């Protein structure tokens, strides 16, 4: 979608899939749906069809074209593990991530069952790759905590949580096997509030369990006004980022050619 992103914890977004459908309370005020539906019916726009799910195979090669290493949020406008995305297409996305290993990829899903199943089977190589980070969304206890358990069963090299929007106190969270936790409040019209003690509870558990903690935002109707300071400071921690060399332009052109004929 963009090789420059305003999302605080990433550098770029890559959307080989567009559109999604709601599965839990965290989806109620989906920013991606709100954005996409503004352009429904606009001829030629990437979201001409609104938030209807669509595969975008012409975007598969984008990370190979980007020569500067980036943190890349995969499918910021969708969910790679949506039931209408085939295993074969997900495997194609993973082949690109494995080939363009000078980037760090951040994949988030609310469909943890399917992700865990595939990471233990068809996507085993991608699960083991330290430059590919696999995460689940955690908005509350009922829906979010079971996703963490599913992610843990898959045992990816780097597992992370996006606790956004945080809708309630999560209580005690088992962070065994988790390398990174992002926390943020909901933003935009109708944003549901997030209490400081909920955030502090997650921060405290990250600290005690040795997990990198990133505080994204307080959110609210005007998130620019509420900022991202927690108790007087910002938290911008990350897991270790693997630095792989960038191939020459000719080698990257070869990767693209191979991808085209895969």
PDB file of C-alpha atoms in Angstrom:
ATOM      1  CA  UNK A   1       0.000   0.000   0.000  1.00  0.00           C
ATOM      2  CA  UNK A   2       2.730   2.421   0.998  1.00  0.00           C
ATOM      3  CA  UNK A   3       6.459   2.339   1.534  1.00  0.00           C
ATOM      4  CA  UNK A   4       5.968   5.076   4.149  1.00  0.00           C
ATOM      5  CA  UNK A   5       3.512   4.490   6.982  1.00  0.00           C
ATOM      6  CA  UNK A   6       2.181   6.733   9.754  1.00  0.00           C
ATOM      7  CA  UNK A   7       1.606   3.705  11.999  1.00  0.00           C
ATOM      8  CA  UNK A   8       3.947   4.249  14.918  1.00  0.00           C
ATOM      9  CA  UNK A   9       5.436   0.747  15.115  1.00  0.00           C
ATOM     10  CA  UNK A  10       6.163   0.105  11.440  1.00  0.00           C
ATOM     11  CA  UNK A  11       7.821   1.757   8.437  1.00  0.00           C
ATOM     12  CA  UNK A  12       5.710   0.531   5.532  1.00  0.00           C
ATOM     13  CA  UNK A  13       2.491  -1.307   4.747  1.00  0.00           C
ATOM     14  CA  UNK A  14       2.099  -4.041   2.139  1.00  0.00           C
ATOM     15  CA  UNK A  15      -1.371  -5.189   1.100  1.00  0.00           C
ATOM     16  CA  UNK A  16      -1.432  -8.189  -1.245  1.00  0.00           C
ATOM     17  CA  UNK A  17      -4.971  -8.638   0.108  1.00  0.00           C
ATOM     18  CA  UNK A  18      -7.574  -5.877   0.533  1.00  0.00           C
ATOM     19  CA  UNK A  19     -10.764  -5.980   2.544  1.00  0.00           C
ATOM     20  CA  UNK A  20     -11.969  -8.110   5.432  1.00  0.00           C
ATOM     21  CA  UNK A  21     -14.998  -8.999   7.585  1.00  0.00           C
ATOM     22  CA  UNK A  22     -15.730  -8.584  11.281  1.00  0.00           C
ATOM     23  CA  UNK A  23     -15.098 -11.415  13.736  1.00  0.00           C
ATOM     24  CA  UNK A  24     -14.995  -9.887  17.246  1.00  0.00           C
ATOM     25  CA  UNK A  25     -15.549  -6.700  19.309  1.00  0.00           C
ATOM     26  CA  UNK A  26     -12.177  -5.282  18.276  1.00  0.00           C
ATOM     27  CA  UNK A  27     -13.539  -4.971  14.733  1.00  0.00           C
ATOM     28  CA  UNK A  28     -16.511  -2.730  15.588  1.00  0.00           C
ATOM     29  CA  UNK A  29     -14.845   0.555  14.597  1.00  0.00           C
ATOM     30  CA  UNK A  30     -12.364  -0.867  12.078  1.00  0.00           C
ATOM     31  CA  UNK A  31     -10.173   1.948  10.772  1.00  0.00           C
ATOM     32  CA  UNK A  32      -9.405   0.013   7.587  1.00  0.00           C
ATOM     33  CA  UNK A  33     -13.077  -0.456   6.742  1.00  0.00           C
ATOM     34  CA  UNK A  34     -13.841   3.211   7.424  1.00  0.00           C
ATOM     35  CA  UNK A  35     -11.022   4.273   5.112  1.00  0.00           C
ATOM     36  CA  UNK A  36     -11.839   1.801   2.341  1.00  0.00           C
ATOM     37  CA  UNK A  37     -15.557   2.562   2.223  1.00  0.00           C
ATOM     38  CA  UNK A  38     -14.870   6.243   1.512  1.00  0.00           C
ATOM     39  CA  UNK A  39     -13.725   5.222  -1.943  1.00  0.00           C
ATOM     40  CA  UNK A  40     -16.354   2.637  -2.854  1.00  0.00           C
ATOM     41  CA  UNK A  41     -17.463   3.279  -6.413  1.00  0.00           C
ATOM     42  CA  UNK A  42     -14.495   5.523  -7.315  1.00  0.00           C
ATOM     43  CA  UNK A  43     -13.282   4.080 -10.653  1.00  0.00           C
ATOM     44  CA  UNK A  44      -9.641   3.001 -10.610  1.00  0.00           C
ATOM     45  CA  UNK A  45      -9.115   3.593  -6.884  1.00  0.00           C
ATOM     46  CA  UNK A  46      -7.478   0.717  -4.931  1.00  0.00           C
ATOM     47  CA  UNK A  47     -10.681   0.578  -2.864  1.00  0.00           C
ATOM     48  CA  UNK A  48     -13.144   1.012  -5.705  1.00  0.00           C
ATOM     49  CA  UNK A  49     -14.941  -2.022  -4.259  1.00  0.00           C
ATOM     50  CA  UNK A  50     -14.882  -0.719  -0.705  1.00  0.00           C
ATOM     51  CA  UNK A  51     -13.921  -3.222   1.952  1.00  0.00           C
ATOM     52  CA  UNK A  52     -14.936  -6.283  -0.054  1.00  0.00           C
ATOM     53  CA  UNK A  53     -12.187  -8.880   0.194  1.00  0.00           C
ATOM     54  CA  UNK A  54      -9.965  -9.003  -2.902  1.00  0.00           C
ATOM     55  CA  UNK A  55      -6.627 -10.586  -3.713  1.00  0.00           C
ATOM     56  CA  UNK A  56      -4.110  -8.187  -5.259  1.00  0.00           C
ATOM     57  CA  UNK A  57      -1.436 -10.404  -6.872  1.00  0.00           C
ATOM     58  CA  UNK A  58       0.144  -7.445  -8.668  1.00  0.00           C
ATOM     59  CA  UNK A  59       1.284  -6.203  -5.231  1.00  0.00           C
ATOM     60  CA  UNK A  60       3.104  -9.423  -4.330  1.00  0.00           C
ATOM     61  CA  UNK A  61       6.473  -8.194  -5.583  1.00  0.00           C
ATOM     62  CA  UNK A  62       6.525  -4.858  -3.749  1.00  0.00           C
ATOM     63  CA  UNK A  63       8.934  -5.834  -0.932  1.00  0.00           C
ATOM     64  CA  UNK A  64      11.436  -7.075  -3.499  1.00  0.00           C
ATOM     65  CA  UNK A  65      11.293  -3.700  -5.242  1.00  0.00           C
ATOM     66  CA  UNK A  66      12.055  -1.849  -1.984  1.00  0.00           C
ATOM     67  CA  UNK A  67      15.830  -1.760  -1.672  1.00  0.00           C
ATOM     68  CA  UNK A  68      15.916   0.020   1.701  1.00  0.00           C
ATOM     69  CA  UNK A  69      15.309  -2.354   4.668  1.00  0.00           C
ATOM     70  CA  UNK A  70      12.007  -1.627   6.393  1.00  0.00           C
ATOM     71  CA  UNK A  71       9.683  -2.909   9.051  1.00  0.00           C
ATOM     72  CA  UNK A  72       6.699  -3.969   6.925  1.00  0.00           C
ATOM     73  CA  UNK A  73       3.178  -4.387   8.300  1.00  0.00           C
ATOM     74  CA  UNK A  74       1.636  -7.087   6.099  1.00  0.00           C
ATOM     75  CA  UNK A  75      -2.031  -6.555   5.223  1.00  0.00           C
ATOM     76  CA  UNK A  76      -2.744  -3.463   7.265  1.00  0.00           C
ATOM     77  CA  UNK A  77      -6.014  -3.315   5.314  1.00  0.00           C
ATOM     78  CA  UNK A  78      -6.995  -6.964   5.646  1.00  0.00           C
ATOM     79  CA  UNK A  79      -6.244 -10.251   7.413  1.00  0.00           C
ATOM     80  CA  UNK A  80      -3.911 -12.670   5.657  1.00  0.00           C
ATOM     81  CA  UNK A  81      -5.690 -15.619   7.285  1.00  0.00           C
ATOM     82  CA  UNK A  82      -9.206 -14.646   6.244  1.00  0.00           C
ATOM     83  CA  UNK A  83     -11.211 -17.742   5.305  1.00  0.00           C
ATOM     84  CA  UNK A  84     -11.529 -16.565   1.689  1.00  0.00           C
ATOM     85  CA  UNK A  85      -7.766 -16.318   1.173  1.00  0.00           C
ATOM     86  CA  UNK A  86      -6.518 -19.682  -0.072  1.00  0.00           C
ATOM     87  CA  UNK A  87      -3.610 -21.558   1.486  1.00  0.00           C
ATOM     88  CA  UNK A  88      -1.849 -21.308  -1.870  1.00  0.00           C
ATOM     89  CA  UNK A  89      -2.030 -17.513  -1.895  1.00  0.00           C
ATOM     90  CA  UNK A  90      -0.817 -17.288   1.700  1.00  0.00           C
ATOM     91  CA  UNK A  91       2.134 -19.486   0.691  1.00  0.00           C
ATOM     92  CA  UNK A  92       2.938 -17.061  -2.140  1.00  0.00           C
ATOM     93  CA  UNK A  93       3.011 -14.170   0.322  1.00  0.00           C
ATOM     94  CA  UNK A  94       5.343 -16.161   2.558  1.00  0.00           C
ATOM     95  CA  UNK A  95       7.676 -16.998  -0.330  1.00  0.00           C
ATOM     96  CA  UNK A  96       8.092 -13.278  -0.958  1.00  0.00           C
ATOM     97  CA  UNK A  97       8.848 -12.628   2.717  1.00  0.00           C
ATOM     98  CA  UNK A  98      11.410 -15.425   2.804  1.00  0.00           C
ATOM     99  CA  UNK A  99      13.062 -14.188  -0.394  1.00  0.00           C
ATOM    100  CA  UNK A 100      13.103 -10.465   0.505  1.00  0.00           C
ATOM    101  CA  UNK A 101      14.707 -11.130   3.876  1.00  0.00           C
ATOM    102  CA  UNK A 102      16.311  -7.702   4.240  1.00  0.00           C
ATOM    103  CA  UNK A 103      12.958  -6.469   5.563  1.00  0.00           C
ATOM    104  CA  UNK A 104      11.278  -7.300   8.881  1.00  0.00           C
ATOM    105  CA  UNK A 105       7.672  -8.413   8.403  1.00  0.00           C
ATOM    106  CA  UNK A 106       4.875  -7.937  10.950  1.00  0.00           C
ATOM    107  CA  UNK A 107       1.776 -10.075  10.376  1.00  0.00           C
ATOM    108  CA  UNK A 108      -1.317  -9.664  12.558  1.00  0.00           C
ATOM    109  CA  UNK A 109      -4.470 -11.759  12.619  1.00  0.00           C
ATOM    110  CA  UNK A 110      -7.657 -12.261  14.592  1.00  0.00           C
ATOM    111  CA  UNK A 111      -7.966 -15.689  12.977  1.00  0.00           C
ATOM    112  CA  UNK A 112      -5.449 -17.357  15.252  1.00  0.00           C
ATOM    113  CA  UNK A 113      -6.713 -20.917  14.739  1.00  0.00           C
ATOM    114  CA  UNK A 114      -5.921 -20.909  11.051  1.00  0.00           C
ATOM    115  CA  UNK A 115      -2.604 -19.130  11.469  1.00  0.00           C
ATOM    116  CA  UNK A 116      -1.439 -21.577  14.131  1.00  0.00           C
ATOM    117  CA  UNK A 117      -2.439 -24.555  11.979  1.00  0.00           C
ATOM    118  CA  UNK A 118      -0.580 -23.260   8.919  1.00  0.00           C
ATOM    119  CA  UNK A 119       2.528 -22.186  10.842  1.00  0.00           C
ATOM    120  CA  UNK A 120       2.838 -25.767  12.031  1.00  0.00           C
ATOM    121  CA  UNK A 121       2.409 -27.230   8.542  1.00  0.00           C
ATOM    122  CA  UNK A 122       2.678 -25.441   5.200  1.00  0.00           C
ATOM    123  CA  UNK A 123       4.324 -22.319   6.636  1.00  0.00           C
ATOM    124  CA  UNK A 124       6.926 -23.975   8.862  1.00  0.00           C
ATOM    125  CA  UNK A 125       9.867 -22.226   7.179  1.00  0.00           C
ATOM    126  CA  UNK A 126       8.226 -18.826   7.545  1.00  0.00           C
ATOM    127  CA  UNK A 127       7.422 -19.573  11.197  1.00  0.00           C
ATOM    128  CA  UNK A 128      11.090 -20.213  11.920  1.00  0.00           C
ATOM    129  CA  UNK A 129      12.401 -17.134  10.056  1.00  0.00           C
ATOM    130  CA  UNK A 130      13.573 -14.513  12.603  1.00  0.00           C
ATOM    131  CA  UNK A 131      12.795 -11.634  10.235  1.00  0.00           C
ATOM    132  CA  UNK A 132       9.097 -12.608  10.057  1.00  0.00           C
ATOM    133  CA  UNK A 133       7.083 -11.713  13.161  1.00  0.00           C
ATOM    134  CA  UNK A 134       3.732 -13.389  13.767  1.00  0.00           C
ATOM    135  CA  UNK A 135       1.113 -11.724  15.943  1.00  0.00           C
ATOM    136  CA  UNK A 136      -2.477 -11.818  17.133  1.00  0.00           C
ATOM    137  CA  UNK A 137      -4.857  -9.047  18.136  1.00  0.00           C
ATOM    138  CA  UNK A 138      -5.966  -8.964  21.770  1.00  0.00           C
ATOM    139  CA  UNK A 139      -8.833  -6.616  22.609  1.00  0.00           C
ATOM    140  CA  UNK A 140     -10.362  -8.339  25.645  1.00  0.00           C
ATOM    141  CA  UNK A 141     -10.200 -11.484  27.764  1.00  0.00           C
ATOM    142  CA  UNK A 142     -12.906 -13.479  25.975  1.00  0.00           C
ATOM    143  CA  UNK A 143     -11.561 -13.197  22.435  1.00  0.00           C
ATOM    144  CA  UNK A 144      -7.961 -12.092  22.887  1.00  0.00           C
ATOM    145  CA  UNK A 145      -6.521 -14.425  25.505  1.00  0.00           C
ATOM    146  CA  UNK A 146      -7.455 -17.611  23.571  1.00  0.00           C
ATOM    147  CA  UNK A 147      -5.655 -16.161  20.535  1.00  0.00           C
ATOM    148  CA  UNK A 148      -2.468 -15.854  22.590  1.00  0.00           C
ATOM    149  CA  UNK A 149      -2.726 -19.515  23.531  1.00  0.00           C
ATOM    150  CA  UNK A 150      -3.176 -20.487  19.871  1.00  0.00           C
ATOM    151  CA  UNK A 151      -0.181 -18.375  18.823  1.00  0.00           C
ATOM    152  CA  UNK A 152       1.945 -20.028  21.497  1.00  0.00           C
ATOM    153  CA  UNK A 153       1.134 -23.508  20.176  1.00  0.00           C
ATOM    154  CA  UNK A 154       2.603 -22.544  16.785  1.00  0.00           C
ATOM    155  CA  UNK A 155       5.957 -21.556  18.374  1.00  0.00           C
ATOM    156  CA  UNK A 156       7.102 -19.018  15.782  1.00  0.00           C
ATOM    157  CA  UNK A 157      10.586 -17.611  16.316  1.00  0.00           C
ATOM    158  CA  UNK A 158       9.100 -14.163  16.942  1.00  0.00           C
ATOM    159  CA  UNK A 159       5.571 -13.989  18.357  1.00  0.00           C
ATOM    160  CA  UNK A 160       3.896 -10.714  19.269  1.00  0.00           C
ATOM    161  CA  UNK A 161       0.622  -9.196  20.444  1.00  0.00           C
ATOM    162  CA  UNK A 162      -1.254  -6.112  19.285  1.00  0.00           C
ATOM    163  CA  UNK A 163      -3.350  -5.168  22.305  1.00  0.00           C
ATOM    164  CA  UNK A 164      -5.372  -2.599  20.373  1.00  0.00           C
ATOM    165  CA  UNK A 165      -8.016  -1.490  20.924  1.00  0.00           C
ATOM    166  CA  UNK A 166      -7.636  -2.460  24.579  1.00  0.00           C
ATOM    167  CA  UNK A 167     -11.255  -2.644  25.753  1.00  0.00           C
ATOM    168  CA  UNK A 168     -10.898  -3.931  29.312  1.00  0.00           C
ATOM    169  CA  UNK A 169      -8.460  -5.009  32.011  1.00  0.00           C
ATOM    170  CA  UNK A 170      -6.872  -8.204  30.721  1.00  0.00           C
ATOM    171  CA  UNK A 171      -5.914  -9.453  34.169  1.00  0.00           C
ATOM    172  CA  UNK A 172      -3.024 -11.900  34.363  1.00  0.00           C
ATOM    173  CA  UNK A 173      -1.570 -12.625  30.917  1.00  0.00           C
ATOM    174  CA  UNK A 174       0.770 -15.533  30.204  1.00  0.00           C
ATOM    175  CA  UNK A 175       3.485 -14.021  28.005  1.00  0.00           C
ATOM    176  CA  UNK A 176       5.594 -17.152  27.752  1.00  0.00           C
ATOM    177  CA  UNK A 177       6.965 -17.323  24.194  1.00  0.00           C
ATOM    178  CA  UNK A 178       5.863 -13.762  23.385  1.00  0.00           C
ATOM    179  CA  UNK A 179       8.635 -11.368  22.324  1.00  0.00           C
ATOM    180  CA  UNK A 180       6.767  -8.078  21.832  1.00  0.00           C
ATOM    181  CA  UNK A 181       3.552  -6.393  23.006  1.00  0.00           C
ATOM    182  CA  UNK A 182       1.961  -3.292  21.429  1.00  0.00           C
ATOM    183  CA  UNK A 183      -0.773  -1.504  23.391  1.00  0.00           C
ATOM    184  CA  UNK A 184      -3.107   1.181  22.070  1.00  0.00           C
ATOM    185  CA  UNK A 185      -6.501   2.725  22.559  1.00  0.00           C
ATOM    186  CA  UNK A 186      -9.236   2.978  19.956  1.00  0.00           C
ATOM    187  CA  UNK A 187      -9.354   6.181  17.893  1.00  0.00           C
ATOM    188  CA  UNK A 188     -11.876   7.994  15.724  1.00  0.00           C
ATOM    189  CA  UNK A 189     -15.644   8.585  16.029  1.00  0.00           C
ATOM    190  CA  UNK A 190     -17.251   6.413  18.675  1.00  0.00           C
ATOM    191  CA  UNK A 191     -13.897   5.408  20.165  1.00  0.00           C
ATOM    192  CA  UNK A 192     -14.304   3.336  23.313  1.00  0.00           C
ATOM    193  CA  UNK A 193     -12.230   4.537  26.290  1.00  0.00           C
ATOM    194  CA  UNK A 194      -9.091   2.860  27.610  1.00  0.00           C
ATOM    195  CA  UNK A 195      -8.195   3.281  31.278  1.00  0.00           C
ATOM    196  CA  UNK A 196      -4.589   3.961  32.339  1.00  0.00           C
ATOM    197  CA  UNK A 197      -4.598   1.124  34.868  1.00  0.00           C
ATOM    198  CA  UNK A 198      -5.314  -1.379  32.087  1.00  0.00           C
ATOM    199  CA  UNK A 199      -2.225  -0.198  30.200  1.00  0.00           C
ATOM    200  CA  UNK A 200      -0.062  -0.182  33.321  1.00  0.00           C
ATOM    201  CA  UNK A 201      -1.133  -3.735  34.040  1.00  0.00           C
ATOM    202  CA  UNK A 202       0.132  -4.920  30.658  1.00  0.00           C
ATOM    203  CA  UNK A 203       3.326  -2.852  30.961  1.00  0.00           C
ATOM    204  CA  UNK A 204       4.068  -4.296  34.386  1.00  0.00           C
ATOM    205  CA  UNK A 205       3.670  -7.871  33.144  1.00  0.00           C
ATOM    206  CA  UNK A 206       5.886  -7.196  30.129  1.00  0.00           C
ATOM    207  CA  UNK A 207       8.594  -5.834  32.407  1.00  0.00           C
ATOM    208  CA  UNK A 208       8.414  -8.746  34.830  1.00  0.00           C
ATOM    209  CA  UNK A 209       8.426 -11.322  32.016  1.00  0.00           C
ATOM    210  CA  UNK A 210      11.155  -9.645  29.920  1.00  0.00           C
ATOM    211  CA  UNK A 211       8.946  -8.741  26.950  1.00  0.00           C
ATOM    212  CA  UNK A 212       9.509  -5.656  24.758  1.00  0.00           C
ATOM    213  CA  UNK A 213       6.702  -3.112  25.306  1.00  0.00           C
ATOM    214  CA  UNK A 214       5.480  -0.518  22.790  1.00  0.00           C
ATOM    215  CA  UNK A 215       2.804   2.010  23.727  1.00  0.00           C
ATOM    216  CA  UNK A 216       1.171   3.225  20.530  1.00  0.00           C
ATOM    217  CA  UNK A 217      -1.483   5.741  21.599  1.00  0.00           C
ATOM    218  CA  UNK A 218      -4.250   6.676  24.025  1.00  0.00           C
ATOM    219  CA  UNK A 219      -6.622   7.116  21.100  1.00  0.00           C
ATOM    220  CA  UNK A 220      -9.970   8.849  21.432  1.00  0.00           C
ATOM    221  CA  UNK A 221     -11.910  10.924  18.946  1.00  0.00           C
ATOM    222  CA  UNK A 222      -8.869  13.177  18.383  1.00  0.00           C
ATOM    223  CA  UNK A 223      -5.875  10.954  19.040  1.00  0.00           C
ATOM    224  CA  UNK A 224      -3.390  13.701  18.137  1.00  0.00           C
ATOM    225  CA  UNK A 225      -4.491  15.525  21.290  1.00  0.00           C
ATOM    226  CA  UNK A 226      -4.163  12.555  23.636  1.00  0.00           C
ATOM    227  CA  UNK A 227      -0.706  11.510  22.405  1.00  0.00           C
ATOM    228  CA  UNK A 228       1.287   8.442  23.363  1.00  0.00           C
ATOM    229  CA  UNK A 229       2.998   9.294  26.618  1.00  0.00           C
ATOM    230  CA  UNK A 230       2.513   6.852  29.477  1.00  0.00           C
ATOM    231  CA  UNK A 231       3.463   8.168  32.910  1.00  0.00           C
ATOM    232  CA  UNK A 232       5.582  10.903  31.396  1.00  0.00           C
ATOM    233  CA  UNK A 233       7.502   8.951  28.774  1.00  0.00           C
ATOM    234  CA  UNK A 234       7.157   7.034  25.525  1.00  0.00           C
ATOM    235  CA  UNK A 235       7.721   3.307  25.154  1.00  0.00           C
ATOM    236  CA  UNK A 236       9.221   2.270  21.812  1.00  0.00           C
ATOM    237  CA  UNK A 237      10.719  -1.126  22.558  1.00  0.00           C
ATOM    238  CA  UNK A 238      11.154  -3.827  19.883  1.00  0.00           C
ATOM    239  CA  UNK A 239      12.462  -7.383  19.678  1.00  0.00           C
ATOM    240  CA  UNK A 240      15.877  -7.775  18.049  1.00  0.00           C
ATOM    241  CA  UNK A 241      15.743  -6.864  14.361  1.00  0.00           C
ATOM    242  CA  UNK A 242      17.751  -9.115  12.043  1.00  0.00           C
ATOM    243  CA  UNK A 243      19.965  -7.234   9.596  1.00  0.00           C
ATOM    244  CA  UNK A 244      20.335  -9.130   6.320  1.00  0.00           C
ATOM    245  CA  UNK A 245      22.163  -7.684   3.330  1.00  0.00           C
ATOM    246  CA  UNK A 246      20.229  -6.210   0.403  1.00  0.00           C
ATOM    247  CA  UNK A 247      20.906  -7.948  -2.937  1.00  0.00           C
ATOM    248  CA  UNK A 248      22.018  -5.947  -5.960  1.00  0.00           C
ATOM    249  CA  UNK A 249      19.340  -4.605  -8.298  1.00  0.00           C
ATOM    250  CA  UNK A 250      20.038  -7.366 -10.818  1.00  0.00           C
ATOM    251  CA  UNK A 251      19.524 -10.063  -8.179  1.00  0.00           C
ATOM    252  CA  UNK A 252      16.262  -8.474  -7.040  1.00  0.00           C
ATOM    253  CA  UNK A 253      15.104  -8.344 -10.665  1.00  0.00           C
ATOM    254  CA  UNK A 254      15.799 -12.076 -10.816  1.00  0.00           C
ATOM    255  CA  UNK A 255      13.713 -12.634  -7.693  1.00  0.00           C
ATOM    256  CA  UNK A 256      10.837 -10.735  -9.269  1.00  0.00           C
ATOM    257  CA  UNK A 257      11.106 -12.778 -12.453  1.00  0.00           C
ATOM    258  CA  UNK A 258      11.087 -16.002 -10.459  1.00  0.00           C
ATOM    259  CA  UNK A 259       8.049 -14.803  -8.525  1.00  0.00           C
ATOM    260  CA  UNK A 260       6.199 -13.965 -11.727  1.00  0.00           C
ATOM    261  CA  UNK A 261       6.600 -17.507 -12.996  1.00  0.00           C
ATOM    262  CA  UNK A 262       6.001 -19.256  -9.682  1.00  0.00           C
TER     263      UNK A 262
END
